[in-house]
Coordinates of C-alpha atoms in Angstrom, one line a residue:
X1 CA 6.1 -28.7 -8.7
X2 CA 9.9 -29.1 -8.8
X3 CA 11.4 -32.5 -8.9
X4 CA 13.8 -33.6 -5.7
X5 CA 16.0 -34.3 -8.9
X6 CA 16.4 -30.6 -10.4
X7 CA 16.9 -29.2 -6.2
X8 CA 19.3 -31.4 -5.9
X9 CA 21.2 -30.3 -9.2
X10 CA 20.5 -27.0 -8.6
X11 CA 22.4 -27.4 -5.5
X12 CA 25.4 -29.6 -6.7
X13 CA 25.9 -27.3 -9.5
X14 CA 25.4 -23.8 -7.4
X15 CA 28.9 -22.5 -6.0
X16 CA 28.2 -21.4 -2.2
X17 CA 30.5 -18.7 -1.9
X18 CA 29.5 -16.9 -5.0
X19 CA 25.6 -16.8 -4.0
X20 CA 26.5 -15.5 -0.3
X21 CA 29.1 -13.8 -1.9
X22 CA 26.0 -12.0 -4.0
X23 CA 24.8 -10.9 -1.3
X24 CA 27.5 -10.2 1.9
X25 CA 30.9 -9.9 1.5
X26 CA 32.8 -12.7 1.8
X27 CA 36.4 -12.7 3.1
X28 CA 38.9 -15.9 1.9
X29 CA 41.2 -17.1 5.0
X30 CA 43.7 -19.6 3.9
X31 CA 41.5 -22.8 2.4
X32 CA 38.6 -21.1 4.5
X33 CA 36.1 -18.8 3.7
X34 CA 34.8 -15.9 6.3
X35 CA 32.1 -13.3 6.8
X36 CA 30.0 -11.6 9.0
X37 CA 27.0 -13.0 10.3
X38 CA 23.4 -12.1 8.7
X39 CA 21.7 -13.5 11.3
X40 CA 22.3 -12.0 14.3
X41 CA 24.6 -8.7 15.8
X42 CA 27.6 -10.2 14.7
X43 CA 30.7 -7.6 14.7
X44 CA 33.6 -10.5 14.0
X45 CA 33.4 -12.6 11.1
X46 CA 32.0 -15.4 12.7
X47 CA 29.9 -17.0 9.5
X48 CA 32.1 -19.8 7.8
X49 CA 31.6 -21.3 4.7
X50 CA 33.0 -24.9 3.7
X51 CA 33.7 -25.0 -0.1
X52 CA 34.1 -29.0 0.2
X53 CA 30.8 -29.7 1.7
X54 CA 29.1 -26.4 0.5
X55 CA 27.7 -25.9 3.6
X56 CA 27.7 -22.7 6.0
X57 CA 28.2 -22.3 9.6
X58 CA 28.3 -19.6 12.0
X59 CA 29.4 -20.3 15.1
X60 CA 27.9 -17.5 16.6
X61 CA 24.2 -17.9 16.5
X62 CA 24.6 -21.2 15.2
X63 CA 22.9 -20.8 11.9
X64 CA 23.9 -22.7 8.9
X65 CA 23.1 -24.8 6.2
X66 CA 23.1 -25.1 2.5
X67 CA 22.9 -22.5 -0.6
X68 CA 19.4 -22.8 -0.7
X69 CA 19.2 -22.3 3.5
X70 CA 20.9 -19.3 3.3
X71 CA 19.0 -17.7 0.8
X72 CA 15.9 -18.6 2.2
X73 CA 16.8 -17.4 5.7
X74 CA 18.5 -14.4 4.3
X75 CA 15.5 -13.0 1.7
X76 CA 12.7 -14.6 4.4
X77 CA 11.0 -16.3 1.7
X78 CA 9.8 -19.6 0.9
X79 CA 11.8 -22.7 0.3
X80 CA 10.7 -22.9 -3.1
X81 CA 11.6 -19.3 -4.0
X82 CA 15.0 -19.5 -2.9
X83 CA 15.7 -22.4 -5.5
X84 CA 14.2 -20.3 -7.8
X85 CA 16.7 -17.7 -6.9
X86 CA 19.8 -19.9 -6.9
X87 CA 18.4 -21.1 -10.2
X88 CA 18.1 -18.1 -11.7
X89 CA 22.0 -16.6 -9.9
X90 CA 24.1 -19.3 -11.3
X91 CA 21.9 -19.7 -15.3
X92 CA 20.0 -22.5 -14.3
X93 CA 16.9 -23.4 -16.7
X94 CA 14.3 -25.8 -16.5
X95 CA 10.6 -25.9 -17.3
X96 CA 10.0 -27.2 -13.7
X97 CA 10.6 -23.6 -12.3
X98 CA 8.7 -21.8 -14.2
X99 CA 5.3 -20.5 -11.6
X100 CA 2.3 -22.1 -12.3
X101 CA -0.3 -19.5 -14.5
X102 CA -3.4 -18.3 -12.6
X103 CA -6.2 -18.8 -14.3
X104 CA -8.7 -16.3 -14.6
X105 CA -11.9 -16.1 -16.7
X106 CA -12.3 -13.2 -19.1
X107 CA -14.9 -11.7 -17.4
X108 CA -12.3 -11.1 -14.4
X109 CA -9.7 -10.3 -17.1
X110 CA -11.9 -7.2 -18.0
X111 CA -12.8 -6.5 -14.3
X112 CA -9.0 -5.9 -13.8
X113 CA -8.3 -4.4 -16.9
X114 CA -11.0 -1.9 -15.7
X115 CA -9.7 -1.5 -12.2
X116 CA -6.2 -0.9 -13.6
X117 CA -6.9 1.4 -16.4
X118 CA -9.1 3.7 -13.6
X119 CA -6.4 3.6 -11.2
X120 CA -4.0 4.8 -14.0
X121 CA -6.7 7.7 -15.0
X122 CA -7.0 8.9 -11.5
X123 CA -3.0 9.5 -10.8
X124 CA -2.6 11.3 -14.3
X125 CA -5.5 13.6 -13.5
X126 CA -4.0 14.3 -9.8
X127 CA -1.6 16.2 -11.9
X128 CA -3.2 18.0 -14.1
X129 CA -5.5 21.3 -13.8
X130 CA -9.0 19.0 -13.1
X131 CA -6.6 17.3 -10.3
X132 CA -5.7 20.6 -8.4
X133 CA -7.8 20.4 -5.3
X134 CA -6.5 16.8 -5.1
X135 CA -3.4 17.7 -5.1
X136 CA -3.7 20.5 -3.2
X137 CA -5.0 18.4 -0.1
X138 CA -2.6 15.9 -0.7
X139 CA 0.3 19.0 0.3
X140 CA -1.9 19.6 3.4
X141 CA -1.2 16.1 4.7
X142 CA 2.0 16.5 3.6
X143 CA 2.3 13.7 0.9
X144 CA 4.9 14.4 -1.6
X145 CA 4.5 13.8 -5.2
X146 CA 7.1 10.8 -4.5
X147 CA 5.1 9.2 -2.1
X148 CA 1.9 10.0 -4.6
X149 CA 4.0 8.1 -7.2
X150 CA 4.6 5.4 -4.9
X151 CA 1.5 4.5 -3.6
X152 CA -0.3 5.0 -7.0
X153 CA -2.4 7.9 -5.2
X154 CA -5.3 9.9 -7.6
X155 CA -7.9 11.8 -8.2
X156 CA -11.3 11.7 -9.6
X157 CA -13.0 14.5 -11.3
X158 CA -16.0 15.9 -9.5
X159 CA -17.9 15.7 -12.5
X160 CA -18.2 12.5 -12.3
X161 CA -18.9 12.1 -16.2
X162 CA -15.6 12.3 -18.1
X163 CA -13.5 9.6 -16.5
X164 CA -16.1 7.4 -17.3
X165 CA -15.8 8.6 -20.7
X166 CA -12.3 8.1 -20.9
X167 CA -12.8 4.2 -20.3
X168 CA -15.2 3.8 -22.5
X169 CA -13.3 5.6 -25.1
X170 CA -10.6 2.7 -24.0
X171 CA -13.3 0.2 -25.3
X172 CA -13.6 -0.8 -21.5
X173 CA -17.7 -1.5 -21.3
X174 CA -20.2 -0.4 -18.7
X175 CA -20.9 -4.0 -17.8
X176 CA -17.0 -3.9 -16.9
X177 CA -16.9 -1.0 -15.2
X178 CA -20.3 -1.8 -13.2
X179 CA -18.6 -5.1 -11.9
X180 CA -15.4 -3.3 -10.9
X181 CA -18.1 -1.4 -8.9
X182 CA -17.1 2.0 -10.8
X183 CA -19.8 3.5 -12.2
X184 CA -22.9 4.1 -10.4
X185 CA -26.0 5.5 -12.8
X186 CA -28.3 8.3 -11.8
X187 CA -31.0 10.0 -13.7
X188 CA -30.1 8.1 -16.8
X189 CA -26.3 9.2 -16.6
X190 CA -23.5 7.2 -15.8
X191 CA -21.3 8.0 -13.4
X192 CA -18.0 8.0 -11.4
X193 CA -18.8 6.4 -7.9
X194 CA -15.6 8.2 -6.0
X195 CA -16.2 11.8 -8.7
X196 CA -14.5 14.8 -6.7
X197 CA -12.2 12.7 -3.7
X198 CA -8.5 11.5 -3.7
X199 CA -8.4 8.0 -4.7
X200 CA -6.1 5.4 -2.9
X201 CA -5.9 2.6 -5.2
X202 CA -6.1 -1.1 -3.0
X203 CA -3.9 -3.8 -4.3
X204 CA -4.0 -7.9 -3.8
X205 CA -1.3 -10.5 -3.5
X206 CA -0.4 -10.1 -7.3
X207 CA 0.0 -6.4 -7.3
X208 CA -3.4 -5.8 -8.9
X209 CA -5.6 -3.2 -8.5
X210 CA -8.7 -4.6 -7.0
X211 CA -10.3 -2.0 -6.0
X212 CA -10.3 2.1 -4.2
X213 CA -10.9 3.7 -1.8
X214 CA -11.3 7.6 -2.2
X215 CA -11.3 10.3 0.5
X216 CA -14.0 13.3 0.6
X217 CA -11.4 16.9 0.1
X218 CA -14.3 19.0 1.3
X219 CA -16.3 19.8 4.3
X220 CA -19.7 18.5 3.3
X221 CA -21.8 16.0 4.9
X222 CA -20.8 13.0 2.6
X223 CA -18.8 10.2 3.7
X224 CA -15.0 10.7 4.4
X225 CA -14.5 7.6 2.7
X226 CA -16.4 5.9 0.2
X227 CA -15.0 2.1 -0.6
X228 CA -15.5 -0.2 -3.8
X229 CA -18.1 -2.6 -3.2
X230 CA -17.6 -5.8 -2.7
X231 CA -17.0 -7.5 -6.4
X232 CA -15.7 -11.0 -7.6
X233 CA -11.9 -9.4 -6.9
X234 CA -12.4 -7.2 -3.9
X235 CA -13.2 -8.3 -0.6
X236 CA -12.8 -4.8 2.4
X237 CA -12.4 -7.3 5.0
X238 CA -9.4 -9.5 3.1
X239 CA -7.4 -6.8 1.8
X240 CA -4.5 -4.5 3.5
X241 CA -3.7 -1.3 2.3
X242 CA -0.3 -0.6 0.9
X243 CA -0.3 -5.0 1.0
X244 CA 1.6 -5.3 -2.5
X245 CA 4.7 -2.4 -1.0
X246 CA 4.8 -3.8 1.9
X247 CA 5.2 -7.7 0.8
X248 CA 8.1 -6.8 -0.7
X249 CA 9.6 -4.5 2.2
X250 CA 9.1 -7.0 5.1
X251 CA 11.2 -9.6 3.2
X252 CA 14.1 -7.3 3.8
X253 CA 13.2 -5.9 6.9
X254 CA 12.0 -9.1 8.9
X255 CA 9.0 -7.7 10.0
X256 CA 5.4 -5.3 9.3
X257 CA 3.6 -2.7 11.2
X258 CA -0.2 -3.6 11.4
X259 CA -1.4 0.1 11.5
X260 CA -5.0 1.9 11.8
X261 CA -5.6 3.9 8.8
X262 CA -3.7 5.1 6.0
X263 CA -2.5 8.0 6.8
X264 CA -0.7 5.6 9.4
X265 CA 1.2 4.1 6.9
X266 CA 2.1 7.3 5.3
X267 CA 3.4 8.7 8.2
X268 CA 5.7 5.4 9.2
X269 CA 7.0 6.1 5.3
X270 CA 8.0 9.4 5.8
X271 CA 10.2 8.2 9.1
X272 CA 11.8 5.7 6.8
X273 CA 9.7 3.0 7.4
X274 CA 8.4 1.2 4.7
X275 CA 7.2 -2.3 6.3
X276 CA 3.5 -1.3 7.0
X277 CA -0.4 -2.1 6.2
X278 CA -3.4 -0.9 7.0
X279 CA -6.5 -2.6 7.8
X280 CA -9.9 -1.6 5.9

């Protein structure tokens, strides 16, 4: 919680013009300073800025308001954030704006650890020899190795042994892996549940890796998708795909495509739209 006290500090001791100026350019008329609107189609400087009351105004739209206003309006995030973000722009400290720690138990600790440390396996073996075919249907569907980068895409050996191997070599145990719903066992081996598919790695609100799902590359009878299980971190009916690229995107752009599938969202990437989810 942040005191009314170190907001209102915050605010007396934040120039206005140099935090818009941080972000638009700001012209200086006379004892007047000018820019272009933000906030609407503006093509005249019509945004004005009072130094004395360290308020803006543009009398255009007619949206105005204080430092922490504009940044909030301007970044389309919470109140709170935006004083953080003033805070941080003009060297503020304080122990009140530091973000409250989630707590997690250890067991969910590991659970994550195991998720993360499977989701990191699966995009190094995309590009190596046991990630060929991956990779290979990947350039079918026309993803790029950037946009295999970017959305932490995979693969998973169709053996379905040595990944599992690999994370236990990483002192990551079975119970672990079991909860994170990753191994599956089957005469008396354990094994990779997603062995031989492409894996698209599903992220929550903290950019986590809660979970997968992984896409058949073959023309067999299985399942074109096989999903994690439902664990004590992953939920199919409460997560978005592409959730934790796309938080950051609609800040900027003011909006988010809701779309059907991933290869949705892939597709409004490559057209240069970022902003987008899909549902599970």
């Amino acid at each position: 919680m942040i005191s009314p006290e170190i907001i209102e500090e915050i605010r007396q001791k934040a120039n206005i013009v140099d935090v818009i100026s941080s972000y638009i350019e700001v012209i200086k008329k006379g004892n007047s300073y000018l820019a272009v609107c933000p906030f609407h189609n503006d093509k005249n400087p019509s945004l004005h800025i009072s130094t004395s009351k360290q308020i803006f105004k543009c009398f255009s739209c007619g949206k105005g308001g204080n430092v922490f206003t504009f940044v909030q309006d301007y970044e389309k995030i919470p109140f709170i954030d935006a004083v953080r973000k003033v805070a941080n722009l003009i060297g503020f400290h304080s122990d009140e704006l530091d973000k409250p720690v989630r707590a997690v138990d250890n067991s969910t600790k590991q659970v994550l650890s195991a998720l993360k440390e499977a989701s990191v396996l699966y995009s190094f073996t995309l590009k190596t020899n046991q990630g060929t075919k991956g990779a290979e249907y990947l350039k079918k569907r026309n993803i790029s190795e950037d946009m295999s980068d970017y959305f932490s895409l995979g693969y998973c050996p169709e053996d379905g042994e040595s990944s599992i191997k690999i994370l236990r070599a990483k002192n990551i145990s079975i119970e672990s892996l079991d909860k994170a719903g990753i191994v599956v066992r089957e005469n008396n081996r354990f094994l990779d549940r997603f062995k031989g598919r492409v894996i698209f790695p599903l992220f929550n609100e903290y950019d986590e890796v809660v979970g997968f799902s992984a896409r058949r590359i073959n023309d067999s009878d299985e399942a074109k998708y096989v999903n994690s299980i439902n664990t004590d971190v992953f939920n199919k009916s409460k997560v978005l795909y592409n959730y934790q690229n796309a938080l950051k995107e609609a800040h900027e752009a003011g909006y988010v495509y809701v779309t059907e599938g991933f290869m949705d969202v892939f597709a409004l990437y490559q057209s240069g739209i970022k902003s987008s989810v899909a549902l599970m």
